PDB file of C-alpha atoms in Angstrom:
ATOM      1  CA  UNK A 238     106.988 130.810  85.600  1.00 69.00           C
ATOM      2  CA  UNK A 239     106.179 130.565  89.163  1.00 78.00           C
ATOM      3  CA  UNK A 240     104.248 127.358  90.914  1.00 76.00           C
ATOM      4  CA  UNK A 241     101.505 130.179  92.065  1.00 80.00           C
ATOM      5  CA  UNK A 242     100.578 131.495  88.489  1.00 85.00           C
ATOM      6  CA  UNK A 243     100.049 127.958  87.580  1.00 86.00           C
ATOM      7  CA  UNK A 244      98.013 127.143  90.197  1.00 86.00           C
ATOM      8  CA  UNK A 245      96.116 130.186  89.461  1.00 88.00           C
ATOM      9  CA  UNK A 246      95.491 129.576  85.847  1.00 88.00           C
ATOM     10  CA  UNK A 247      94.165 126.350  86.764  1.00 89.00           C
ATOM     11  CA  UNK A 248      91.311 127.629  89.100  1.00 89.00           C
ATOM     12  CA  UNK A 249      90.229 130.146  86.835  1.00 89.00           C
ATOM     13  CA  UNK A 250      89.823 127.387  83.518  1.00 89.00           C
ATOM     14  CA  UNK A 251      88.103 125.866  86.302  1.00 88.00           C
ATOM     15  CA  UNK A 252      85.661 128.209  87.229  1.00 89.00           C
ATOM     16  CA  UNK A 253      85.651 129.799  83.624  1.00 91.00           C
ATOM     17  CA  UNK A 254      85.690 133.103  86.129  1.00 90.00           C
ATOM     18  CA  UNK A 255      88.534 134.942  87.484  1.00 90.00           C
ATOM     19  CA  UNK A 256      85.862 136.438  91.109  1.00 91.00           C
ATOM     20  CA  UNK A 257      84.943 133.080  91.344  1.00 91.00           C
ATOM     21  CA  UNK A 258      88.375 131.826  90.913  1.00 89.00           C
ATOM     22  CA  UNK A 259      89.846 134.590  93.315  1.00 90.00           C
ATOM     23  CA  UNK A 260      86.956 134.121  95.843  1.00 89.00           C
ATOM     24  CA  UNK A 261      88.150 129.837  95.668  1.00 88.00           C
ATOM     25  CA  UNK A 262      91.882 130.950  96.457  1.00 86.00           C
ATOM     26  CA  UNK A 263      91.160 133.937  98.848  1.00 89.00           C
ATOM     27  CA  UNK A 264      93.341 136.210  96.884  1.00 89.00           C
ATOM     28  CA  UNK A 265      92.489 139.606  94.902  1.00 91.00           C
ATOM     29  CA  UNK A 266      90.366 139.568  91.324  1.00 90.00           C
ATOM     30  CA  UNK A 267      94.312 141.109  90.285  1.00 92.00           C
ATOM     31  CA  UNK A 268      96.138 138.719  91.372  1.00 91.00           C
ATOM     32  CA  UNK A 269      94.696 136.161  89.446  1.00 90.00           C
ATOM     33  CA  UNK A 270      94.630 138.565  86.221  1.00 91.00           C
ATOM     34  CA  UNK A 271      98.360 139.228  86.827  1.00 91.00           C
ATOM     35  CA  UNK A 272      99.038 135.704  87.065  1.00 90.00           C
ATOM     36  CA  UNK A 273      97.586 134.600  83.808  1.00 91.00           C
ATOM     37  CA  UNK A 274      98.965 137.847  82.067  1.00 92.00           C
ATOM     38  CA  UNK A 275     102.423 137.041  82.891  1.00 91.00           C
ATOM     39  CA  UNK A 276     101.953 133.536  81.818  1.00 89.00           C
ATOM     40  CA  UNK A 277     100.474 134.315  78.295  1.00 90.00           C
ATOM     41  CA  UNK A 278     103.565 137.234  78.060  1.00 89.00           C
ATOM     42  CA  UNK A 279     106.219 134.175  78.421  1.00 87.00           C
ATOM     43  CA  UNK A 280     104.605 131.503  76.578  1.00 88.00           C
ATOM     44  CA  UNK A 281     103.701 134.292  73.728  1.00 90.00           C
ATOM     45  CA  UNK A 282     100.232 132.375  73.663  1.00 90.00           C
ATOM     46  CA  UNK A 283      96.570 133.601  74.562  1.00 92.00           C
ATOM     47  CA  UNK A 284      95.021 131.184  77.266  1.00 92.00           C
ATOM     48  CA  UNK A 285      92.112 132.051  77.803  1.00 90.00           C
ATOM     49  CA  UNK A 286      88.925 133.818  75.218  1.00 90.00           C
ATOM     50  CA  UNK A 287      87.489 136.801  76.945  1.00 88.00           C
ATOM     51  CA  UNK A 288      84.060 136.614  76.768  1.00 86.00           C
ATOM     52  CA  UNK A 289      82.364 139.815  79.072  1.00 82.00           C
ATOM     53  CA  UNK A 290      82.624 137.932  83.076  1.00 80.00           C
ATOM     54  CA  UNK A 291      83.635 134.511  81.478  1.00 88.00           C
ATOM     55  CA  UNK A 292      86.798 133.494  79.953  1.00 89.00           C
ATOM     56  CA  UNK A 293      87.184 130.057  78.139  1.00 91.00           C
ATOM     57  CA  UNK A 294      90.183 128.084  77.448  1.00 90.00           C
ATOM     58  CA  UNK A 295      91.348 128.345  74.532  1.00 90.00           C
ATOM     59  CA  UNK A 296      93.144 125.615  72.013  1.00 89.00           C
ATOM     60  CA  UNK A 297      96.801 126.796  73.597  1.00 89.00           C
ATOM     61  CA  UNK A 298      95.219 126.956  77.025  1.00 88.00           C
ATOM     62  CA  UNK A 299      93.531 123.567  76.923  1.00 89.00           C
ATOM     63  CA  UNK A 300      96.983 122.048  75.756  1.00 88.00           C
ATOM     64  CA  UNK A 301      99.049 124.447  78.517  1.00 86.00           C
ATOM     65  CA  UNK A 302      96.162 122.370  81.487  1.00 86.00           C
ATOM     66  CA  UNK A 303      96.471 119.351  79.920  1.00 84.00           C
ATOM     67  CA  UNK A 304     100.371 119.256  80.660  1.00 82.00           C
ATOM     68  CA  UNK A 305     100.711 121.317  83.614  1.00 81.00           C
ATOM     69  CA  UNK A 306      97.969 119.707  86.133  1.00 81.00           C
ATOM     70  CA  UNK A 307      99.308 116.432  87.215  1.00 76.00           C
ATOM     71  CA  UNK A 308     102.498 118.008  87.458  1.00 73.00           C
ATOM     72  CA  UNK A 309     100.920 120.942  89.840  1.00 72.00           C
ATOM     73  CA  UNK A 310      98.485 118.708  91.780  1.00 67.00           C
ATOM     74  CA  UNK A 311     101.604 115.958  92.397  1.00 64.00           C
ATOM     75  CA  UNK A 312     103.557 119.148  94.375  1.00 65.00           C
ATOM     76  CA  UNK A 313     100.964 120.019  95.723  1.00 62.00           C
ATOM     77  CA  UNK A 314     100.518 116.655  97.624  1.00 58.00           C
ATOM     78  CA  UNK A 315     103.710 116.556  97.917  1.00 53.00           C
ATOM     79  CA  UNK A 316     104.016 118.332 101.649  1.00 55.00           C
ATOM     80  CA  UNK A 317     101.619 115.169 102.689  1.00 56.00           C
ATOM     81  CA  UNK A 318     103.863 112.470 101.172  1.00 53.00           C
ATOM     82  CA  UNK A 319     107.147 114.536 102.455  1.00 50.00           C
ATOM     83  CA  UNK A 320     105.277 113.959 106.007  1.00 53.00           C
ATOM     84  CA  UNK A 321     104.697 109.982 105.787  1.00 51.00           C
ATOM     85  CA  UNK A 322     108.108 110.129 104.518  1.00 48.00           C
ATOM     86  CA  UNK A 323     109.645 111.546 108.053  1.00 49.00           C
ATOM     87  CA  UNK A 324     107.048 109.048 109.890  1.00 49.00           C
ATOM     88  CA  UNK A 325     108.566 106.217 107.958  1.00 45.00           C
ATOM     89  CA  UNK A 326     105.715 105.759 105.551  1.00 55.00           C
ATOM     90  CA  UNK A 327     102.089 105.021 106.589  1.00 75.00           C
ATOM     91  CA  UNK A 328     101.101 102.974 103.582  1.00 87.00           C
ATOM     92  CA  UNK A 329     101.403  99.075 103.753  1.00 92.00           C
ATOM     93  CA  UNK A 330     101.147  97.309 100.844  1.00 92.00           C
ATOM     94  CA  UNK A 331      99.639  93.528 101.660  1.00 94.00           C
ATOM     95  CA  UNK A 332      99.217  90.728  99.303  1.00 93.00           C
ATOM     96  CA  UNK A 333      96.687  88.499 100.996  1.00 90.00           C
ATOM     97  CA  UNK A 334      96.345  85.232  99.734  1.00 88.00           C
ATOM     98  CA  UNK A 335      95.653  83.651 102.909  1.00 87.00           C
ATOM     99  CA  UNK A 336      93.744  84.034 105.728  1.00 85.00           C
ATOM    100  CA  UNK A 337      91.832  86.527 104.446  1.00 83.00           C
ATOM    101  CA  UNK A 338      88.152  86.385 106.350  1.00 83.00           C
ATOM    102  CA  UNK A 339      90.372  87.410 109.209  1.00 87.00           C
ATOM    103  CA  UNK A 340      91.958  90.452 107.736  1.00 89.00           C
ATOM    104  CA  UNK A 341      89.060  92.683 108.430  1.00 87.00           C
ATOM    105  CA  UNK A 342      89.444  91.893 111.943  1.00 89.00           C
ATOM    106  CA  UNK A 343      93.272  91.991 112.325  1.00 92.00           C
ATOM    107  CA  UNK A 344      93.417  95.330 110.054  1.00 93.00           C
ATOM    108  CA  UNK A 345      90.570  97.088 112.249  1.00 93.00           C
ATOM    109  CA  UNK A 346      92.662  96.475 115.680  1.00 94.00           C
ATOM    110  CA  UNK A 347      96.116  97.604 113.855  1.00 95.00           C
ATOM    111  CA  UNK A 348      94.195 101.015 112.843  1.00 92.00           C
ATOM    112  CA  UNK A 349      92.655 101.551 116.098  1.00 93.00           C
ATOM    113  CA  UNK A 350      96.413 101.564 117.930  1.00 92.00           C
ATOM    114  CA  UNK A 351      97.775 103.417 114.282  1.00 91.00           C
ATOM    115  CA  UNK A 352      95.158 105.329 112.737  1.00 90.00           C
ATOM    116  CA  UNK A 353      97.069 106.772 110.275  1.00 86.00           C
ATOM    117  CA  UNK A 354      98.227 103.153 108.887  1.00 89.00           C
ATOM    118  CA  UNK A 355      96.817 102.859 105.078  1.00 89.00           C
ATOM    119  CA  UNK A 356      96.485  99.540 103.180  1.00 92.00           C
ATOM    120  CA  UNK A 357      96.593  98.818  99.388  1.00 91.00           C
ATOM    121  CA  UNK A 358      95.217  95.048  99.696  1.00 91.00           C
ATOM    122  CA  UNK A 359      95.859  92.728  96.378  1.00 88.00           C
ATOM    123  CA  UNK A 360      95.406  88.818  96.261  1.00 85.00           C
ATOM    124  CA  UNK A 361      98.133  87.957  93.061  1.00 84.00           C
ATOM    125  CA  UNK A 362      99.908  85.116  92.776  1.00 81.00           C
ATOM    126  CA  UNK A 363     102.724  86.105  90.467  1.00 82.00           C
ATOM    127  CA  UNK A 364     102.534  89.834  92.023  1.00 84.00           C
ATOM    128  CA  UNK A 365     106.151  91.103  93.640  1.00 85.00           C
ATOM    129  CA  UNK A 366     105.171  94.516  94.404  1.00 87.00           C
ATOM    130  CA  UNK A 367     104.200  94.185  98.266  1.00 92.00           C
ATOM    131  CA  UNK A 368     105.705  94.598 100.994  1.00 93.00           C
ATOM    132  CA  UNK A 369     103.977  91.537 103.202  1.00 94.00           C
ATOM    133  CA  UNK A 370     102.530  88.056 101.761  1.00 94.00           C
ATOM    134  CA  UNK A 371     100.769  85.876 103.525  1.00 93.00           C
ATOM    135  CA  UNK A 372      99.709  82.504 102.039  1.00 91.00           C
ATOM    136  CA  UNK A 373      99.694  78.986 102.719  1.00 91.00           C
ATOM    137  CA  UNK A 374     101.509  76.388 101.479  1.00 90.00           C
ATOM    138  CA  UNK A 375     100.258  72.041 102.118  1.00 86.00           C
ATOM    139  CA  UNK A 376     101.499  69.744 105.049  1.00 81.00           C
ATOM    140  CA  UNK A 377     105.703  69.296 104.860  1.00 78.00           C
ATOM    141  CA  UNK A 378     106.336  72.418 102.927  1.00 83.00           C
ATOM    142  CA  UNK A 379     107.478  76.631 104.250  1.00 80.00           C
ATOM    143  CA  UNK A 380     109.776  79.261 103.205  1.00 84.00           C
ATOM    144  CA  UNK A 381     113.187  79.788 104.513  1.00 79.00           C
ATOM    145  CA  UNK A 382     113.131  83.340 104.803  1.00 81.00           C
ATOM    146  CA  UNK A 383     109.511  83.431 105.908  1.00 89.00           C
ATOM    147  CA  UNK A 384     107.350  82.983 109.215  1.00 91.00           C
ATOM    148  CA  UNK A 385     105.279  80.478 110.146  1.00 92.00           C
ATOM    149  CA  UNK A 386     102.010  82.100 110.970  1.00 91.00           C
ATOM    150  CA  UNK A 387      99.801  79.135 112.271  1.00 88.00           C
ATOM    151  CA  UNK A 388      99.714  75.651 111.667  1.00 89.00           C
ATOM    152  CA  UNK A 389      96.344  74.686 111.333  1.00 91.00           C
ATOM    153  CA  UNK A 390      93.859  71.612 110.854  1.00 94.00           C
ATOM    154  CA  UNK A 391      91.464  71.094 107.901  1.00 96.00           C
ATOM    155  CA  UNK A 392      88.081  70.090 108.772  1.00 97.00           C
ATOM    156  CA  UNK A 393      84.932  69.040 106.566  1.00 97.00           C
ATOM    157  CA  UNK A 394      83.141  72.266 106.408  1.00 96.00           C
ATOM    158  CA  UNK A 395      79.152  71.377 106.131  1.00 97.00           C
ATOM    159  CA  UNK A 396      76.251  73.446 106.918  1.00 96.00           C
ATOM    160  CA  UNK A 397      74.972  73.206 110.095  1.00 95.00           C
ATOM    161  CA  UNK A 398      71.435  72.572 109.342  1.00 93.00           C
ATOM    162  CA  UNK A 399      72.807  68.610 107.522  1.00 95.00           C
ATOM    163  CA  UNK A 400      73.028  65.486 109.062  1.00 96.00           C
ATOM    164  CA  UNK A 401      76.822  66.514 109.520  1.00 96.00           C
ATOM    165  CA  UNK A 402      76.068  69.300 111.772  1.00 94.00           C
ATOM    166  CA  UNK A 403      75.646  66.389 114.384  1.00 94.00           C
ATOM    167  CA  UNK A 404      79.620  64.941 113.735  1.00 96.00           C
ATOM    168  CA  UNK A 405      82.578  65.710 115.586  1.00 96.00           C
ATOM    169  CA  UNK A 406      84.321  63.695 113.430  1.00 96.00           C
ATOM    170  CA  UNK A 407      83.943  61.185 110.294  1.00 96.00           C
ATOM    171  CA  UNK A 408      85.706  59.230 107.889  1.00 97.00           C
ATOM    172  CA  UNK A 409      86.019  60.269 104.105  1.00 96.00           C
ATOM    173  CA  UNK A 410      84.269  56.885 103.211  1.00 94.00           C
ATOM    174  CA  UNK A 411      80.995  57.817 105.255  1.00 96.00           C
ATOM    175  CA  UNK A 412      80.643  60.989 103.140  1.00 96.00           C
ATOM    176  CA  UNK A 413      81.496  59.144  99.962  1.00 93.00           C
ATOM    177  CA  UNK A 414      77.626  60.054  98.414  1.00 93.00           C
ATOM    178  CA  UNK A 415      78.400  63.983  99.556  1.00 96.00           C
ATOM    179  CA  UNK A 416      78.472  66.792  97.131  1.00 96.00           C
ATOM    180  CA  UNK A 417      82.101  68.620  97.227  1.00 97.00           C
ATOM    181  CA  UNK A 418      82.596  71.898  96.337  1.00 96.00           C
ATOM    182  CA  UNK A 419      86.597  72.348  95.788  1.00 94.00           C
ATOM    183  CA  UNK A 420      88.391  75.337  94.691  1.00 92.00           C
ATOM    184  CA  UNK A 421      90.877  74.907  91.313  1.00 91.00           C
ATOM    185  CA  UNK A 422      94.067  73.018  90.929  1.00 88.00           C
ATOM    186  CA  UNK A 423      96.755  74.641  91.895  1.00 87.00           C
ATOM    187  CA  UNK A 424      95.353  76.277  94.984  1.00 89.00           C
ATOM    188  CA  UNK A 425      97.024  74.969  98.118  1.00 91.00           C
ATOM    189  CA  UNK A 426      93.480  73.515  99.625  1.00 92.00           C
ATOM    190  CA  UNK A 427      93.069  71.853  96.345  1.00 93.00           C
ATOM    191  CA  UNK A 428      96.555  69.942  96.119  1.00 93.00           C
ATOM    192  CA  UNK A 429      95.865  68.928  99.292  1.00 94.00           C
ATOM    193  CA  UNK A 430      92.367  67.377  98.920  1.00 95.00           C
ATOM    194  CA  UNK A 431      93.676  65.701  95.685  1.00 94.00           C
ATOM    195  CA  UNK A 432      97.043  64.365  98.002  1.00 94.00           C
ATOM    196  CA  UNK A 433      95.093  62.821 100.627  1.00 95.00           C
ATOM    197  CA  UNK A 434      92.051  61.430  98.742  1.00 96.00           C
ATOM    198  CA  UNK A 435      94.493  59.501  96.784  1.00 95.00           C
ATOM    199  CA  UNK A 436      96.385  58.275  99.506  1.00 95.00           C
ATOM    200  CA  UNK A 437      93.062  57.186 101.369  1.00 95.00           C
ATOM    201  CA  UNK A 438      92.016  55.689  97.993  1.00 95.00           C
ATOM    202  CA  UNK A 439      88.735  57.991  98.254  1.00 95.00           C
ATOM    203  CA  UNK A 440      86.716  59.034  95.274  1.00 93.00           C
ATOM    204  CA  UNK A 441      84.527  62.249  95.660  1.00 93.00           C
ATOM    205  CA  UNK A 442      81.670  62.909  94.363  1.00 92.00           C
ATOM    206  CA  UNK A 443      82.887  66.069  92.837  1.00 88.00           C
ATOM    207  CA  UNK A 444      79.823  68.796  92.156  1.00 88.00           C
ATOM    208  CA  UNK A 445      81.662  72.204  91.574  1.00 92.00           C
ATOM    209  CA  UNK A 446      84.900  73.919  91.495  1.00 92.00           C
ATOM    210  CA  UNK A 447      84.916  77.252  92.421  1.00 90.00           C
ATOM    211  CA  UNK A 448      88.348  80.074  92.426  1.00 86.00           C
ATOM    212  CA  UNK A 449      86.155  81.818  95.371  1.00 85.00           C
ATOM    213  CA  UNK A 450      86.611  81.270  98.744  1.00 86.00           C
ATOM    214  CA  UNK A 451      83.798  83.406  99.925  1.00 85.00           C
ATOM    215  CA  UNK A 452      81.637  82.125  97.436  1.00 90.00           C
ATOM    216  CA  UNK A 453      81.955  78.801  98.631  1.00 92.00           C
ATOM    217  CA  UNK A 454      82.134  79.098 102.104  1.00 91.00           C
ATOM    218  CA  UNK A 455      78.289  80.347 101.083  1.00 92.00           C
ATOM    219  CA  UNK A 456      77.097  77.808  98.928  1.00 94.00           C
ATOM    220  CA  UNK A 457      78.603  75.342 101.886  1.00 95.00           C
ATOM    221  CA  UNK A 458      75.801  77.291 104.730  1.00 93.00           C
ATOM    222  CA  UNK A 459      73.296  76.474 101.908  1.00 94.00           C
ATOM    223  CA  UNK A 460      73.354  73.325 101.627  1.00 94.00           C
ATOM    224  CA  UNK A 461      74.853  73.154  98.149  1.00 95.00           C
ATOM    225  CA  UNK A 462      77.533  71.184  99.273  1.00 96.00           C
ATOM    226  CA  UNK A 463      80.538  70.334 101.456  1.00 97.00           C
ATOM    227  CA  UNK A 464      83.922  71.793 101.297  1.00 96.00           C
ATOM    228  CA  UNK A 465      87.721  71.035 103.067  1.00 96.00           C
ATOM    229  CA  UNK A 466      87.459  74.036 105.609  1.00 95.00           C
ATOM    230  CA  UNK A 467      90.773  75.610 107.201  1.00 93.00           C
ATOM    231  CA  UNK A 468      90.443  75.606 110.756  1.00 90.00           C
ATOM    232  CA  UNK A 469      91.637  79.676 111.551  1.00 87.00           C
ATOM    233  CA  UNK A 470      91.875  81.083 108.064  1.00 85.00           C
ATOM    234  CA  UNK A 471      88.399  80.841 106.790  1.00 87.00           C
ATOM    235  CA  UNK A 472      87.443  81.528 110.213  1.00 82.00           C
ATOM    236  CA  UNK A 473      83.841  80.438 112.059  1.00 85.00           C
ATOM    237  CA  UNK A 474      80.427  80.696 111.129  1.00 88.00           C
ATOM    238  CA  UNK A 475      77.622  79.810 113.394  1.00 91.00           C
ATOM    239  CA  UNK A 476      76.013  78.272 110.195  1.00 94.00           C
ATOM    240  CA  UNK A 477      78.488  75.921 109.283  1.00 95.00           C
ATOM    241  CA  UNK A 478      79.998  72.848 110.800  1.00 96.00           C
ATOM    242  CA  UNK A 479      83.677  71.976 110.890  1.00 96.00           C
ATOM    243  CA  UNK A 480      83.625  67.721 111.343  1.00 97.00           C
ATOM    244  CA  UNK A 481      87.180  66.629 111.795  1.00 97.00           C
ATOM    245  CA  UNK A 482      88.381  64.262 109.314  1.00 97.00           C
ATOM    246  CA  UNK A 483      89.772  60.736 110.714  1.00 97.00           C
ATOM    247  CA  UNK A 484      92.227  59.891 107.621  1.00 96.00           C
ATOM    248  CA  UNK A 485      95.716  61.624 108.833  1.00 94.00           C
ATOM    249  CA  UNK A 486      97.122  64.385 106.776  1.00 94.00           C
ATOM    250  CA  UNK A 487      95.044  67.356 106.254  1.00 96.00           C
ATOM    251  CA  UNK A 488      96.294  70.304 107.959  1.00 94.00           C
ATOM    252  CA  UNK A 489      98.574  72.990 106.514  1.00 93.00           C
ATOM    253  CA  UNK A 490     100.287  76.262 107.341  1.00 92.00           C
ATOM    254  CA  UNK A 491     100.231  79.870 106.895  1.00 92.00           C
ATOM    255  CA  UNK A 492     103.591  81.921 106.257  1.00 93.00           C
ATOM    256  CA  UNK A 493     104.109  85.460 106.578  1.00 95.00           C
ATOM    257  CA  UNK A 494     106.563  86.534 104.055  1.00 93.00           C
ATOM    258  CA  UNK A 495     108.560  90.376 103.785  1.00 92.00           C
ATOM    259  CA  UNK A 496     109.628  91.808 100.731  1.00 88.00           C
ATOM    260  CA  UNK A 497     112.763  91.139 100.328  1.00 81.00           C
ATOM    261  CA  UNK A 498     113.954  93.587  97.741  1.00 69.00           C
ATOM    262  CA  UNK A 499     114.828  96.798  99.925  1.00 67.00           C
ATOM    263  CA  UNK A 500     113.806  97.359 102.916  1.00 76.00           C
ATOM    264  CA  UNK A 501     110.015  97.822 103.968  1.00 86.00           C
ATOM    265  CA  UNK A 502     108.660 100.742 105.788  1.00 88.00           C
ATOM    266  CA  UNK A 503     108.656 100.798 109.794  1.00 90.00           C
ATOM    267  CA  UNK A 504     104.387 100.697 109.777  1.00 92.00           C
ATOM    268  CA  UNK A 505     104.527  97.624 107.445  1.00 93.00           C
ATOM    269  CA  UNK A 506     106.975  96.077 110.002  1.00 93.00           C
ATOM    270  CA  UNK A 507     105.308  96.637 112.975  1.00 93.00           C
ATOM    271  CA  UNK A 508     101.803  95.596 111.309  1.00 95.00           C
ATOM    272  CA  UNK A 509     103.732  92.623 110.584  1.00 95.00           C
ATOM    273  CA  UNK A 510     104.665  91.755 113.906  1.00 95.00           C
ATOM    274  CA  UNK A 511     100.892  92.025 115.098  1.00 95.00           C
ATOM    275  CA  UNK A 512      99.746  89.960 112.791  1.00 94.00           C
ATOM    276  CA  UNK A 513     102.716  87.525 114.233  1.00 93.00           C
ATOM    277  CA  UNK A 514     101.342  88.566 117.473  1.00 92.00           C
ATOM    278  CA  UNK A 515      97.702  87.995 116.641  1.00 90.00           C
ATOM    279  CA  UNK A 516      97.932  84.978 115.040  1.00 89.00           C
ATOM    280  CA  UNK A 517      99.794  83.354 118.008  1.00 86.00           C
ATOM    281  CA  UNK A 518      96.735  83.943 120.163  1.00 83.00           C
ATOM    282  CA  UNK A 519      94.417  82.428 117.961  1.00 76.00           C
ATOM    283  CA  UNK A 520      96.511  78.975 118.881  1.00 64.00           C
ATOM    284  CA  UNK A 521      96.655  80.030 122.402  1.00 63.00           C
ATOM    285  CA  UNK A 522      93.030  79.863 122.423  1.00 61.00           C
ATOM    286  CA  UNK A 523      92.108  76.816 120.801  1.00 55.00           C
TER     287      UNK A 523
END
């Protein structure tokens, strides 16, 4: 059983037609017949029902495709993944739970200097298979064997179109009658809000609680409500306003962490370091 008769037998149940099948492959009408011939003679089975030009699977064939296609169409990939292989592997694998209005931005310019780079993005807490994390953790905290991204300030967030539009800064007490929008407990933004408005003995007047960032970083530019807004990571939108907050405390960090069972491919290292890279100008600039 050679890896040509079974590709063979698979374009012909395909096209139910052994020209059309021949004409797909570029090979002879008798090459295909051969093929499938010399399959049926070892297996001892009919494949395919000859019906005049068309030929059908039959119950043995359908069973005989079933089995053999993902094995065939894996080798058959497999000169492509034997290639990314030898360039070190082009596929990064990126659990973003930070930052992530940015990626777009950061993952354009690393394709435009590595085009063949590819990305399999999750955003999963208890997730280990990645082989780069970013996320943030609140004000005092890191990881050891992980690098500090940015340390950055958390505003107010409110639209721009509110009476807060006109602040630079405020105090929590003179937005005590304000509608917040917060995400869940247990998110970092949250434990922090809860943290501080404790220790500042403020009350909010609590409206929603949403588990999506870009959900409320919309219902924030309509009006809906206000929101604790990360100064890089959610990024900058001409429609809201980012009011810094008087009360010390709120700011926290963004780490960068690498898998640290086996080693991680060279493209997923050097996309690291331009993120590292990247985010560094981002302080530069402020």
């Amino acid at each position: 059983m050679e890896l040509y008769q079974l590709k063979y037998f698979l374009y012909a149940a395909k096209y139910e037609n052994i020209s059309k099948a021949a004409q797909a492959l570029r090979v002879s009408q008798p090459s295909i017949s051969r093929a499938v011939a010399s399959l049926e003679k070892e297996l001892q089975v009919e494949l395919f029902e000859r019906q005049g030009k068309r030929i059908l699977l039959t119950r043995a064939g359908l069973t005989f495709r079933e089995q053999i296609s993902p094995i065939l169409w894996k080798l058959e990939g497999l000169g492509d993944e034997m290639k990314k292989v030898q360039k070190g592997g082009d596929t990064i694998r990126l659990n973003a739970m930070s930052v992530v209005p940015l990626l777009s931005g950061i993952i354009k310019k690393f394709r435009e200097e590595e085009p063949d780079a590819a990305f399999v993005v999750i955003d999963q807490k208890e997730s280990t298979d990645w082989h780069l994390c970013i996320l943030s953790v609140g004000p005092g905290m890191s990881y050891q064997d992980g690098h500090e991204l940015l340390s950055e300030e958390v505003f107010l967030g409110a639209s721009s179109g509110t009476w807060l539009g006109e602040k630079d800064e405020i105090s929590l007490r003179d937005v005590n009658n304000e509608n917040f929008i917060l995400l869940p407990r247990g998110r970092v933004l949250r434990n922090l809000a809860d943290t501080r408005f404790r220790e500042h003995h403020f009350i909010p007047q609590f409206s929603m609680e949403c588990n999506n960032t870009h959900l409320v970083r919309s219902l924030v530019s309509d009006q809906v409500g206000i929101t604790l807004w990360p100064e890089y990571s959610w990024g900058k939108r001409p429609d809201v306003h980012m009011v810094r907050i008087t009360e010390p405390g709120f700011n926290r960090s963004v780490f960068l962490l690498r898998q640290k069972s086996g080693e991680i491919p060279p493209v997923a290292e050097r996309f690291a370091q331009f993120v590292e890279d990247y985010m560094r100008t981002l302080e530069h600039e402020k």
